[in-house]
Coordinates of C-alpha atoms in Angstrom, one line a residue:
Chain A
M1 CA 59.5 86.9 82.3
V2 CA 60.4 90.3 81.2
T3 CA 57.9 90.7 78.3
T4 CA 57.3 94.6 78.5
S5 CA 60.1 95.6 75.8
A6 CA 58.9 92.9 73.1
T7 CA 57.3 93.5 70.4
A8 CA 54.5 91.0 70.7
P9 CA 51.5 93.2 72.8
L10 CA 50.5 91.4 76.4
T11 CA 47.5 89.9 76.8
P12 CA 45.5 92.1 79.2
V13 CA 45.6 89.4 82.2
L14 CA 49.5 89.0 81.7
A15 CA 49.9 92.4 81.7
D16 CA 47.4 93.0 84.9
D17 CA 49.9 90.1 86.1
V18 CA 53.0 91.6 85.4
A19 CA 51.8 95.2 87.2
A20 CA 51.2 93.2 90.2
Y21 CA 54.4 91.3 90.5
L22 CA 56.1 94.3 89.9
K23 CA 54.1 96.5 92.2
R24 CA 54.6 93.3 94.7
R25 CA 58.5 93.4 94.1
S26 CA 59.0 96.8 95.0
R27 CA 56.9 97.4 98.1
W28 CA 59.3 98.5 100.9
S29 CA 59.7 96.1 103.1
P30 CA 59.4 96.4 107.2
L31 CA 63.1 95.8 107.5
E32 CA 63.8 98.4 104.5
V33 CA 62.0 101.1 106.7
V34 CA 63.7 100.0 109.9
F35 CA 67.2 100.3 107.8
W36 CA 66.3 104.0 107.4
I37 CA 65.1 105.3 110.0
F38 CA 68.1 103.8 112.1
A39 CA 70.5 105.8 109.2
F40 CA 68.9 109.0 110.1
A41 CA 68.5 108.5 113.6
S42 CA 72.1 108.1 113.6
I43 CA 72.4 112.1 113.0
W44 CA 71.6 112.1 117.1
L45 CA 73.0 108.6 118.3
F46 CA 76.4 109.6 117.1
P47 CA 77.3 113.3 117.4
D48 CA 81.2 112.7 117.4
K49 CA 81.2 110.5 114.8
Y50 CA 80.4 112.6 112.1
L51 CA 83.4 112.7 109.9
I52 CA 83.6 109.4 109.4
L53 CA 79.7 108.6 109.3
K54 CA 80.1 111.2 106.1
D55 CA 82.5 109.2 104.6
T56 CA 80.7 106.2 105.0
A57 CA 77.3 107.7 103.1
I58 CA 79.5 109.1 100.4
L59 CA 81.1 105.7 99.9
A60 CA 77.7 104.2 100.1
L61 CA 76.3 106.2 97.3
F62 CA 79.6 105.2 95.1
A63 CA 79.4 101.7 96.1
L64 CA 75.7 101.5 95.0
S65 CA 76.4 103.2 91.7
L66 CA 78.7 100.5 91.2
D67 CA 76.3 97.6 92.1
L68 CA 73.8 99.4 89.1
I69 CA 76.4 98.4 86.8
L70 CA 78.1 95.4 88.0
G71 CA 75.6 93.8 90.1
Y72 CA 72.4 94.4 88.1
A73 CA 74.0 94.8 84.5
G74 CA 77.2 92.5 85.1
I75 CA 79.8 95.4 83.6
I76 CA 83.0 94.8 85.1
S77 CA 84.7 97.9 85.8
L78 CA 87.7 99.3 87.4
G79 CA 87.4 102.8 86.5
Q80 CA 84.1 104.1 88.4
A81 CA 86.6 106.7 89.8
A82 CA 86.8 108.2 86.6
F83 CA 83.3 109.4 87.4
F84 CA 84.0 110.3 90.7
G85 CA 86.9 112.5 89.9
I86 CA 85.2 114.4 87.1
A87 CA 82.5 115.3 89.1
G88 CA 84.5 116.2 92.0
Y89 CA 86.7 118.5 90.4
F90 CA 83.8 120.1 88.7
S91 CA 81.8 120.9 91.7
G92 CA 85.2 122.4 93.3
L93 CA 85.9 124.5 90.2
V94 CA 82.3 125.9 89.9
A95 CA 82.4 126.7 93.5
K96 CA 86.1 128.3 93.4
Y97 CA 85.2 130.5 90.4
G98 CA 81.2 131.3 91.9
L99 CA 80.0 130.0 88.8
I100 CA 77.4 128.1 90.2
N101 CA 76.7 129.3 93.9
E102 CA 74.0 127.1 95.2
P103 CA 75.7 123.4 96.1
V104 CA 72.4 121.5 95.4
I105 CA 72.4 122.7 92.0
A106 CA 76.5 122.3 91.4
L107 CA 76.1 118.6 92.8
V108 CA 73.1 118.1 90.2
C109 CA 75.3 119.4 87.4
S110 CA 78.3 117.6 88.3
G111 CA 76.2 114.4 88.3
V112 CA 74.9 115.5 84.4
V113 CA 78.6 115.8 83.9
A114 CA 79.9 112.4 85.0
A115 CA 76.9 111.0 83.2
A116 CA 77.9 112.4 80.1
L117 CA 81.0 111.2 80.5
G118 CA 79.4 108.1 81.4
F119 CA 77.1 107.9 77.9
V120 CA 80.6 108.8 75.7
T121 CA 82.6 106.2 77.4
S122 CA 80.0 103.5 77.2
F123 CA 80.7 102.5 73.6
L124 CA 84.4 102.2 74.7
V125 CA 82.9 99.8 77.0
L126 CA 80.1 97.8 75.2
R127 CA 83.0 96.3 73.3
G128 CA 85.2 93.3 74.2
S129 CA 85.8 90.7 76.8
D130 CA 85.8 91.0 80.4
L131 CA 89.8 92.2 80.1
T132 CA 89.1 94.6 77.2
R133 CA 86.2 96.3 79.8
L134 CA 88.9 96.4 82.5
M135 CA 91.5 97.9 80.5
V136 CA 89.3 100.6 79.1
T137 CA 88.0 101.3 82.2
L138 CA 91.2 101.6 83.9
G139 CA 92.6 103.0 81.2
V140 CA 90.0 106.2 80.8
S141 CA 90.4 107.0 84.8
L142 CA 94.3 107.1 84.5
M143 CA 93.5 109.3 81.6
L144 CA 92.0 111.8 83.2
G145 CA 94.1 111.9 86.3
E146 CA 96.9 112.7 84.0
V147 CA 95.0 115.4 82.5
A148 CA 93.9 116.9 86.0
N149 CA 98.0 116.5 86.8
R150 CA 98.7 118.0 83.3
Y151 CA 96.7 121.1 83.9
A152 CA 97.8 122.2 87.2
S153 CA 97.2 125.9 86.6
I154 CA 93.4 124.8 86.4
T155 CA 93.3 121.6 89.1
G156 CA 96.1 122.7 91.7
G157 CA 98.2 119.6 89.8
A158 CA 99.6 117.5 92.7
D159 CA 98.8 119.9 95.4
G160 CA 94.9 119.3 95.3
L161 CA 92.2 122.1 94.3
Q162 CA 92.4 124.5 97.2
G163 CA 90.4 127.6 98.1
V164 CA 86.9 126.2 97.3
D165 CA 84.5 128.0 99.0
I166 CA 81.4 125.9 99.4
A167 CA 78.1 128.2 100.0
P168 CA 75.3 127.3 102.9
V169 CA 73.1 124.5 101.0
L170 CA 70.1 126.3 100.1
G171 CA 71.4 129.4 101.5
R172 CA 71.0 128.6 105.0
W173 CA 73.0 125.7 106.0
S174 CA 76.7 126.0 105.7
F175 CA 78.7 123.5 106.3
D176 CA 80.0 123.7 109.7
L177 CA 83.5 122.2 111.5
Y178 CA 82.0 119.4 113.3
G179 CA 80.6 118.3 109.9
H180 CA 76.8 118.1 111.4
N181 CA 74.9 119.6 108.2
G182 CA 77.6 118.3 106.0
Y183 CA 76.4 114.6 107.3
V184 CA 72.9 115.3 106.9
Y185 CA 73.2 116.8 103.7
C186 CA 75.4 113.5 102.4
L187 CA 72.5 111.2 103.8
I188 CA 69.5 113.0 102.5
V189 CA 71.4 112.8 99.0
L190 CA 72.2 109.2 99.7
F191 CA 68.2 108.6 100.4
V192 CA 66.9 110.6 97.6
C193 CA 69.8 108.5 94.9
F194 CA 69.0 105.4 96.9
V195 CA 64.9 105.9 96.2
I196 CA 65.9 106.4 92.6
A197 CA 67.9 103.4 92.1
R198 CA 65.1 101.6 93.8
R199 CA 62.6 102.7 91.5
I200 CA 65.2 102.0 88.4
V201 CA 65.6 98.5 90.0
Y202 CA 62.5 97.5 90.5
S203 CA 61.0 98.9 87.1
P204 CA 60.7 96.8 84.1
F205 CA 63.9 98.3 83.0
G206 CA 65.7 96.7 86.1
L207 CA 64.3 93.4 85.4
S208 CA 65.5 93.7 81.6
L209 CA 68.9 94.3 82.8
R210 CA 69.1 91.4 85.2
S211 CA 67.9 89.0 82.4
L212 CA 70.7 90.3 80.2
K213 CA 73.1 90.0 82.9
G214 CA 72.0 86.0 82.6
N215 CA 72.1 85.8 79.2
A216 CA 72.9 88.4 77.0
L217 CA 72.1 86.3 73.8
R218 CA 68.5 85.1 75.3
A219 CA 67.7 88.8 76.1
A220 CA 68.3 90.0 72.8
A221 CA 66.3 87.2 71.3
I222 CA 63.2 88.1 73.2
G223 CA 63.5 91.6 72.2
I224 CA 65.6 93.3 74.3
P225 CA 67.7 95.9 72.9
V226 CA 71.0 94.7 74.9
K227 CA 73.2 97.9 73.9
W228 CA 70.9 100.5 74.6
R229 CA 70.1 99.3 78.1
L230 CA 73.7 98.9 78.8
V231 CA 74.2 102.3 77.7
A232 CA 71.6 103.7 80.0
I233 CA 72.5 101.9 83.1
Y234 CA 75.9 102.8 82.5
T235 CA 75.1 106.5 82.3
V236 CA 72.9 106.3 85.6
S237 CA 75.6 104.8 87.2
A238 CA 78.6 107.2 85.9
G239 CA 75.9 110.1 87.6
F240 CA 75.5 108.3 90.7
A241 CA 79.4 108.1 91.0
G242 CA 79.4 111.5 90.2
I243 CA 77.4 112.6 92.7
A244 CA 79.3 110.8 95.1
G245 CA 82.4 112.5 94.1
A246 CA 80.8 115.9 94.1
L247 CA 79.7 115.4 97.5
L248 CA 83.0 114.8 99.1
T249 CA 84.4 117.8 97.1
Q250 CA 81.6 120.1 98.9
T251 CA 81.8 118.5 102.4
T252 CA 85.3 118.9 102.4
A253 CA 86.4 121.7 100.1
F254 CA 88.8 120.2 98.3
C255 CA 89.8 118.0 95.7
S256 CA 93.0 116.1 95.2
L257 CA 94.4 114.1 92.0
D258 CA 93.9 110.6 94.0
V259 CA 90.2 110.7 93.5
F260 CA 91.3 109.0 90.0
S261 CA 93.6 106.6 91.4
L262 CA 93.3 103.0 90.7
E263 CA 92.8 102.3 94.5
R264 CA 89.7 103.8 94.7
S265 CA 88.2 101.7 92.3
A266 CA 89.7 98.8 93.9
D267 CA 88.6 99.5 97.5
L268 CA 85.2 100.1 96.0
L269 CA 85.3 96.8 94.5
L270 CA 86.0 95.1 98.2
V271 CA 83.3 97.5 99.2
L272 CA 80.5 95.9 97.2
I273 CA 82.0 92.4 97.7
I274 CA 82.0 92.5 101.0
G275 CA 77.9 93.6 101.4
G276 CA 77.2 91.2 98.2
T277 CA 76.6 92.6 94.9
G278 CA 72.8 92.5 92.6
Y279 CA 70.9 93.9 95.8
L280 CA 71.0 97.5 96.8
Y281 CA 71.8 97.5 100.1
G282 CA 74.9 95.7 99.2
G283 CA 77.1 98.9 98.7
L284 CA 75.4 100.7 101.7
I285 CA 76.0 97.9 104.4
G286 CA 79.4 97.2 102.5
A287 CA 80.4 101.0 103.0
V288 CA 79.3 100.5 107.0
I289 CA 81.4 97.7 107.4
Y290 CA 84.5 98.8 105.1
K291 CA 84.6 102.2 107.0
F292 CA 84.7 100.4 110.5
L293 CA 87.2 97.7 109.4
Q294 CA 89.4 100.6 108.0
D295 CA 88.6 102.4 111.6
W296 CA 89.7 99.6 113.4
I297 CA 92.6 98.7 112.0
A298 CA 94.1 102.1 111.1
T299 CA 94.1 102.3 114.7
L300 CA 96.0 99.3 115.2
T301 CA 98.5 99.7 112.2
P302 CA 98.0 102.8 110.9
Q303 CA 100.5 102.7 108.2
Y304 CA 100.0 99.0 106.8
W305 CA 96.3 98.9 106.8
Q306 CA 96.2 98.0 103.2
F307 CA 98.0 94.7 103.9
W308 CA 94.9 93.6 106.2
I309 CA 92.6 95.1 102.9
G310 CA 94.7 92.8 100.8
L311 CA 94.6 90.1 103.1
V312 CA 90.3 90.1 103.1
L313 CA 90.2 90.3 99.4
V314 CA 92.3 87.0 99.3
V315 CA 90.7 85.4 101.9
I316 CA 87.4 86.2 100.4
V317 CA 87.6 85.0 96.8
L318 CA 89.4 81.8 98.3
V319 CA 86.7 81.0 100.8
G320 CA 84.4 81.8 97.8
R321 CA 82.2 84.8 97.4
E322 CA 79.5 83.0 96.1
R323 CA 79.5 81.0 99.8
V324 CA 80.5 84.3 101.6
E325 CA 77.3 86.1 99.4
G326 CA 75.4 82.9 100.9
W327 CA 76.2 83.6 104.5
I328 CA 74.9 87.0 104.2
A329 CA 71.8 86.0 102.4
A330 CA 71.1 83.8 105.1
A331 CA 71.5 86.4 107.7
R332 CA 69.2 88.7 105.4
G333 CA 66.8 86.2 105.1
S334 CA 66.5 85.3 109.2
V335 CA 66.5 88.8 110.3
A336 CA 63.8 89.6 107.7
R337 CA 61.7 86.6 108.6
L338 CA 62.5 88.3 112.6
G339 CA 60.9 91.5 110.8
D340 CA 58.0 89.9 109.8
R341 CA 57.1 88.2 112.6
L342 CA 57.4 91.3 115.2
W343 CA 55.1 93.2 112.2
T344 CA 52.6 90.2 112.0
R345 CA 52.3 90.9 115.9
I346 CA 52.0 94.4 115.5
R347 CA 49.6 95.0 112.6
P348 CA 48.3 91.4 111.9
R349 CA 45.9 93.2 109.2
S350 CA 48.9 94.6 107.3
A351 CA 50.9 91.1 107.2
A352 CA 47.3 89.6 106.0
L353 CA 47.3 91.4 103.3
G354 CA 50.6 90.0 102.0
G355 CA 53.3 91.5 104.0
A356 CA 55.1 88.5 103.4
A357 CA 58.9 88.5 103.0
D358 CA 59.4 89.1 99.1
G359 CA 62.4 87.1 99.2
D360 CA 64.4 88.9 96.8
Chain B
M1 CA 117.1 111.2 68.2
L2 CA 118.7 107.7 67.9
T3 CA 119.7 107.9 71.4
I4 CA 115.9 108.3 71.9
L5 CA 115.8 105.3 69.7
F6 CA 117.9 103.1 72.0
D7 CA 116.7 104.0 74.7
G8 CA 113.1 103.3 74.1
V9 CA 114.4 100.0 72.6
A10 CA 115.8 99.1 75.9
Y11 CA 113.1 100.1 77.7
G12 CA 110.7 98.3 75.7
M13 CA 113.1 95.1 75.7
L14 CA 112.6 95.2 79.6
L15 CA 109.0 95.9 79.4
F16 CA 109.2 92.6 77.3
V17 CA 110.6 90.7 79.5
L18 CA 108.7 91.7 82.5
A19 CA 105.6 91.0 80.8
C20 CA 105.8 87.8 78.8
G21 CA 104.7 85.5 81.7
L22 CA 101.8 87.7 81.9
S23 CA 100.7 87.0 78.1
V24 CA 101.4 83.5 78.6
T25 CA 99.2 83.0 81.6
L26 CA 96.2 85.3 80.0
G27 CA 96.3 83.4 76.7
L28 CA 96.8 79.6 78.4
M29 CA 94.4 79.9 81.2
N30 CA 92.5 83.2 80.5
F31 CA 93.4 84.3 83.9
I32 CA 93.8 88.0 84.6
N33 CA 96.9 88.1 87.0
L34 CA 96.9 91.9 88.1
A35 CA 99.8 90.7 91.0
H36 CA 102.5 90.0 88.1
G37 CA 104.1 93.3 88.9
A38 CA 104.4 91.9 92.3
F39 CA 106.8 89.2 91.3
A40 CA 109.0 91.4 89.4
M41 CA 109.3 93.4 92.6
A42 CA 110.2 90.6 94.4
G43 CA 113.3 89.9 91.9
G44 CA 113.8 93.4 92.2
Y45 CA 114.4 93.6 95.8
C46 CA 116.1 90.3 96.1
T47 CA 118.6 91.5 93.9
V48 CA 119.4 94.8 96.1
I49 CA 119.4 92.7 99.2
L50 CA 121.8 90.1 97.6
V51 CA 124.0 92.8 95.8
N52 CA 123.9 95.5 97.8
R53 CA 123.7 93.9 101.6
L54 CA 125.6 90.7 101.3
G55 CA 128.0 91.8 98.5
V56 CA 127.1 89.6 96.4
P57 CA 128.4 90.3 92.5
F58 CA 125.7 91.6 90.3
V59 CA 126.4 89.2 87.3
L60 CA 125.8 86.4 90.2
G61 CA 122.8 88.2 91.7
V62 CA 120.5 88.5 88.8
P63 CA 120.5 84.8 87.8
I64 CA 119.5 84.2 91.7
A65 CA 116.9 86.6 91.8
F66 CA 115.2 84.8 88.4
L67 CA 115.6 81.6 90.9
V68 CA 114.4 83.2 93.7
T69 CA 111.5 84.4 91.9
A70 CA 110.3 81.8 89.8
L71 CA 110.1 79.4 92.9
L72 CA 108.3 82.0 94.3
G73 CA 106.0 82.1 91.6
G74 CA 106.0 78.2 91.7
L75 CA 105.0 78.1 95.0
F76 CA 102.2 81.0 94.9
E77 CA 101.0 78.8 92.0
R78 CA 100.3 75.9 93.4
T79 CA 99.2 76.7 96.7
L80 CA 97.3 79.8 95.8
Y81 CA 96.6 80.3 92.0
V82 CA 95.1 76.9 91.3
H83 CA 92.0 77.8 93.1
V84 CA 91.3 80.6 91.4
Y85 CA 91.4 79.3 88.0
A86 CA 87.9 78.0 87.1
R87 CA 86.6 81.6 89.0
S88 CA 85.0 84.5 87.2
H89 CA 86.8 87.5 86.1
L90 CA 85.5 89.7 89.0
D91 CA 86.8 87.3 91.3
Q92 CA 90.2 86.9 89.8
V93 CA 90.8 90.6 89.8
L94 CA 89.7 91.1 93.2
F95 CA 92.2 88.0 94.5
T96 CA 95.1 89.4 92.6
I97 CA 94.4 93.1 93.4
G98 CA 94.3 91.6 97.0
L99 CA 98.0 90.3 96.5
V100 CA 99.4 93.5 94.9
F101 CA 98.3 95.2 98.2
M102 CA 99.5 92.6 100.2
S103 CA 102.8 93.2 98.4
V104 CA 103.3 96.3 98.6
A105 CA 102.4 96.7 102.4
A106 CA 104.1 93.9 103.2
V107 CA 107.5 95.4 101.1
D108 CA 106.9 99.1 102.8
Y109 CA 107.1 97.3 106.0
T110 CA 110.0 95.0 105.8
M111 CA 112.1 97.6 103.1
G112 CA 111.0 101.1 104.0
S113 CA 109.2 103.0 101.5
S114 CA 112.1 104.9 99.6
Q115 CA 113.3 103.9 96.6
R116 CA 116.1 101.9 96.1
F117 CA 118.8 101.3 93.6
V118 CA 121.2 98.2 92.8
Q119 CA 125.2 98.9 92.9
I120 CA 125.8 98.1 89.1
P121 CA 129.8 97.5 88.6
D122 CA 131.8 100.0 87.2
A123 CA 132.5 98.1 84.4
L124 CA 128.9 98.4 83.3
Q125 CA 128.4 102.3 83.9
G126 CA 129.6 105.3 81.5
Q127 CA 128.7 105.0 77.6
F128 CA 130.1 104.1 74.1
D129 CA 130.0 106.5 71.6
V130 CA 129.1 105.0 68.0
F131 CA 128.7 107.3 65.2
G132 CA 127.7 109.9 67.4
I133 CA 125.4 108.3 69.0
G134 CA 126.0 107.8 73.2
M135 CA 124.8 104.3 74.0
G136 CA 124.4 103.6 77.8
K137 CA 126.7 100.5 78.2
Y138 CA 124.1 99.3 81.0
R139 CA 121.3 99.7 78.7
L140 CA 122.9 97.7 75.5
L141 CA 123.6 94.9 78.2
I142 CA 119.9 94.9 78.6
I143 CA 118.9 94.8 74.9
V144 CA 121.7 92.0 74.7
I145 CA 120.4 89.9 77.5
C146 CA 116.7 90.7 76.9
G147 CA 117.1 89.9 72.6
L148 CA 118.8 86.5 73.5
L149 CA 116.0 85.9 75.9
T150 CA 113.3 86.6 73.2
I151 CA 115.2 84.2 71.1
A152 CA 115.0 81.5 73.5
L153 CA 112.0 82.0 74.6
Q154 CA 111.0 81.5 70.7
L155 CA 112.8 78.9 70.0
I156 CA 111.7 77.0 73.2
L157 CA 108.1 77.4 71.7
A158 CA 108.9 76.6 68.3
K159 CA 111.2 73.9 68.5
T160 CA 111.0 72.0 71.5
R161 CA 108.3 69.4 72.7
F162 CA 107.2 71.5 75.8
G163 CA 106.9 74.3 73.1
S164 CA 104.4 72.5 71.4
R165 CA 102.8 71.2 74.3
L166 CA 102.3 74.8 75.6
R167 CA 101.0 75.7 72.3
A168 CA 98.5 73.2 71.9
A169 CA 97.1 73.7 75.7
V170 CA 97.1 77.8 74.8
D171 CA 95.1 76.9 71.5
D172 CA 92.1 74.5 72.9
Q173 CA 92.8 73.3 76.3
R174 CA 90.1 70.4 76.3
V175 CA 91.5 69.0 73.1
A176 CA 94.9 69.0 74.8
R177 CA 93.7 67.4 77.7
G178 CA 92.3 64.9 75.3
L179 CA 95.7 64.4 73.9
G180 CA 96.9 63.4 77.6
I181 CA 98.7 66.4 77.9
N182 CA 98.7 67.6 81.5
V183 CA 98.0 71.0 81.1
G184 CA 98.0 71.6 84.8
A185 CA 102.0 70.6 85.0
V186 CA 102.4 73.1 81.8
F187 CA 100.7 75.5 83.2
G188 CA 102.6 75.3 86.6
I189 CA 106.1 75.6 84.9
T190 CA 105.1 78.2 82.6
F191 CA 103.7 80.0 85.5
A192 CA 107.0 79.8 87.3
V193 CA 109.2 80.4 84.0
G194 CA 107.0 83.5 83.7
S195 CA 107.2 84.9 87.4
G196 CA 111.0 84.3 87.1
L197 CA 111.4 86.7 84.0
A198 CA 109.4 88.6 85.6
G199 CA 111.5 88.9 88.6
L200 CA 114.8 89.1 85.8
G201 CA 113.3 92.3 84.4
G202 CA 112.7 93.8 87.8
A203 CA 116.3 92.9 89.1
L204 CA 117.9 94.6 85.4
G205 CA 115.3 97.0 85.3
A206 CA 115.5 98.3 89.2
E207 CA 118.3 101.2 87.8
I208 CA 116.0 102.6 84.7
L209 CA 112.5 101.6 86.1
G210 CA 113.0 102.8 89.8
L211 CA 112.3 100.5 92.5
D212 CA 109.7 101.4 95.2
P213 CA 106.7 99.4 97.5
T214 CA 104.7 100.7 94.7
F215 CA 106.3 99.3 91.9
P216 CA 103.5 96.5 91.0
L217 CA 100.8 99.1 91.3
R218 CA 102.6 101.4 89.2
Y219 CA 103.8 99.1 86.1
M220 CA 100.1 96.8 86.3
I221 CA 98.8 99.1 83.8
Y222 CA 102.3 99.0 81.2
F223 CA 102.0 94.9 81.8
L224 CA 98.4 94.9 80.5
I225 CA 99.1 97.1 77.4
V226 CA 101.4 95.0 76.1
V227 CA 99.4 92.0 76.8
T228 CA 96.0 93.4 75.7
V229 CA 97.9 95.5 72.8
G230 CA 99.9 92.4 71.5
G231 CA 97.6 90.1 71.9
T232 CA 97.9 86.6 73.7
S233 CA 98.1 84.1 71.0
S234 CA 102.0 84.2 70.7
I235 CA 105.2 85.8 71.5
V236 CA 106.1 88.3 68.4
G237 CA 102.9 90.3 69.3
P238 CA 103.6 91.0 72.9
F239 CA 107.1 91.9 71.8
L240 CA 106.6 94.1 69.0
A241 CA 103.7 95.9 71.3
S242 CA 106.5 96.3 74.1
I243 CA 108.7 97.9 71.8
L244 CA 106.6 100.1 70.6
L245 CA 105.2 101.2 74.1
G246 CA 109.2 101.4 75.1
I247 CA 110.0 103.8 71.8
G248 CA 106.5 106.0 72.4
D249 CA 106.9 106.2 76.1
V250 CA 110.6 107.5 76.2
A251 CA 110.0 109.5 73.4
G252 CA 106.6 110.8 74.2
K253 CA 108.4 111.8 77.9
Y254 CA 111.1 113.5 76.1
Y255 CA 109.3 115.5 73.1
V256 CA 106.1 116.1 75.2
P257 CA 107.0 115.8 78.9
T258 CA 103.8 117.6 80.0
L259 CA 101.4 115.3 78.9
G260 CA 103.0 112.5 80.8
A261 CA 101.6 108.8 80.2
F262 CA 98.6 110.5 78.5
V263 CA 99.5 109.5 75.2
I264 CA 100.1 105.9 76.1
Y265 CA 96.5 105.3 77.8
A266 CA 95.2 107.1 74.7
I267 CA 97.0 105.0 72.5
M268 CA 95.9 102.1 74.3
I269 CA 92.4 102.9 74.1
V270 CA 91.9 103.7 70.6
V271 CA 94.0 100.2 69.6
L272 CA 91.5 98.1 72.1
I273 CA 88.5 100.0 70.3
W274 CA 89.9 99.3 66.6
R275 CA 91.0 95.7 67.4
P276 CA 89.8 94.2 70.8
Q277 CA 91.7 91.3 70.1
G278 CA 94.9 92.8 70.0
L279 CA 96.8 94.8 67.6
F280 CA 99.1 91.9 66.2
A281 CA 96.0 88.7 66.9
R282 CA 95.3 86.3 64.8
S283 CA 91.3 86.0 64.8
T284 CA 90.3 83.5 67.0
A285 CA 87.1 82.1 67.5
R286 CA 87.7 82.9 71.3

């Protein structure tokens, strides 16, 4: 199936087939359109919930970054917080010392910094088994946390980075107290990143990632440069995680040591597991459910919500992640079919052209 | 200088007793148990309750803590962990992190979030002065107990029938099963004893390591360092790794206190890159 990177040239007919297949897969389904319309409608629908919505958008982007390496490339990581944190501090510092005043440029630069760290550390992660990967990713984020703590004169240490003054976005929209502009900003960034991730995942490159997750040895045998593909996706994922971290610093005008904490990475795994790995909306849906759960539990027992989060994790694993994901997939499928039926009724012609659920 | 070495050895010995159960479970079942520290914490709090509240003598409280944690470990193993052995590493990580979160919140709820200390009998406090080296009595006791335990463990592994079964199961589970070894039972017992040892370590170490609800999270990385650096194929590897880690950590905190745990993490990453199988591991096919 994955032939684009094979050494043998494709015959024209096969190349056409592959191109048609990729194009069919990457078409936006009606349900996706509805999802994003609803996401943007939330700006007007829930004006009193901006803060939690903003956190959800950031978490969704962060989860998306983990999904790229865990769901698509099969790299298990407990250290995604390293990239989140380093970009968070970077964007805070450049704003504090007035090096880069424009938030959008600072955001992109933070993403690049995180991606650079991802590129460097990817060579460590490629070695060894799952356990080694866990240890190395966790070790890297803890090490950065120690460094941030050590250079308290720059980072503020345990008190956090204070006095960050974020300039208005594009010189026009400043971050107000109610979080309206902040939320819109996060949502737009999330959408842009999502579109990029979607483009990556549905490209031949994304397909090759899936194949090497399935069986790295066979993928190598048909000519996929496994090592470099993993390096590439790890770097991209680090960049996305960095953008999420920078968003958090920019919208809160604060950054503290807990951006590097193990809990952050572990919570992220939970988010992704709730939403389901290996499809792009998993992180997004997971983030919405997780934030809702957290908010709800925190109102019941403000101090001990971690217990219930732990219980959710244990139960999910005991019930069987595959089974839970199966239910989610079934629910998704039925909703998709429903959506398609509605779509067929509204636009019979477009459905006849091939708007059926692509089942992926 | 020698005092630091002495403290480091005591600390390392303690880490070994805490982590050796983990190394066996990891080697035997290829199971990543991040919740190992929770058992150590259970042992620590068990001693706190026994000694401070109920007035049980310290000498008696510590062995009871061992038994209680071993029972707890056995119970958890039979009821919960057995379902997760065959799962992917991701599932194991999720499951055990969930357990850690639950234990942290549960202990916070029942015991409060402040740090607790075990009342150590007066006879064990104070210092010896041998050749100008100050040696804490309590630390010396820890070294003696942990040293004896290590020798006992090594003897059990090397000389007894159970030990040879365990080693066979670690080396090749399928063949061991084929030879009629009940790997599940061997593993259950090992898990219970390993948890018990963690509890014992937690009880003895409450004074040195500090006991509060975040204990499993704070020390998780240390246990994992011991196991990954030491390798999982023998007991000598983790032992040497924990002694090195103990001395390195104490010396690092004494000489370059500003760097904190940075040195330890850096060393760990270097070792893992240099020898992914562990510093003292035999090269195995797995």
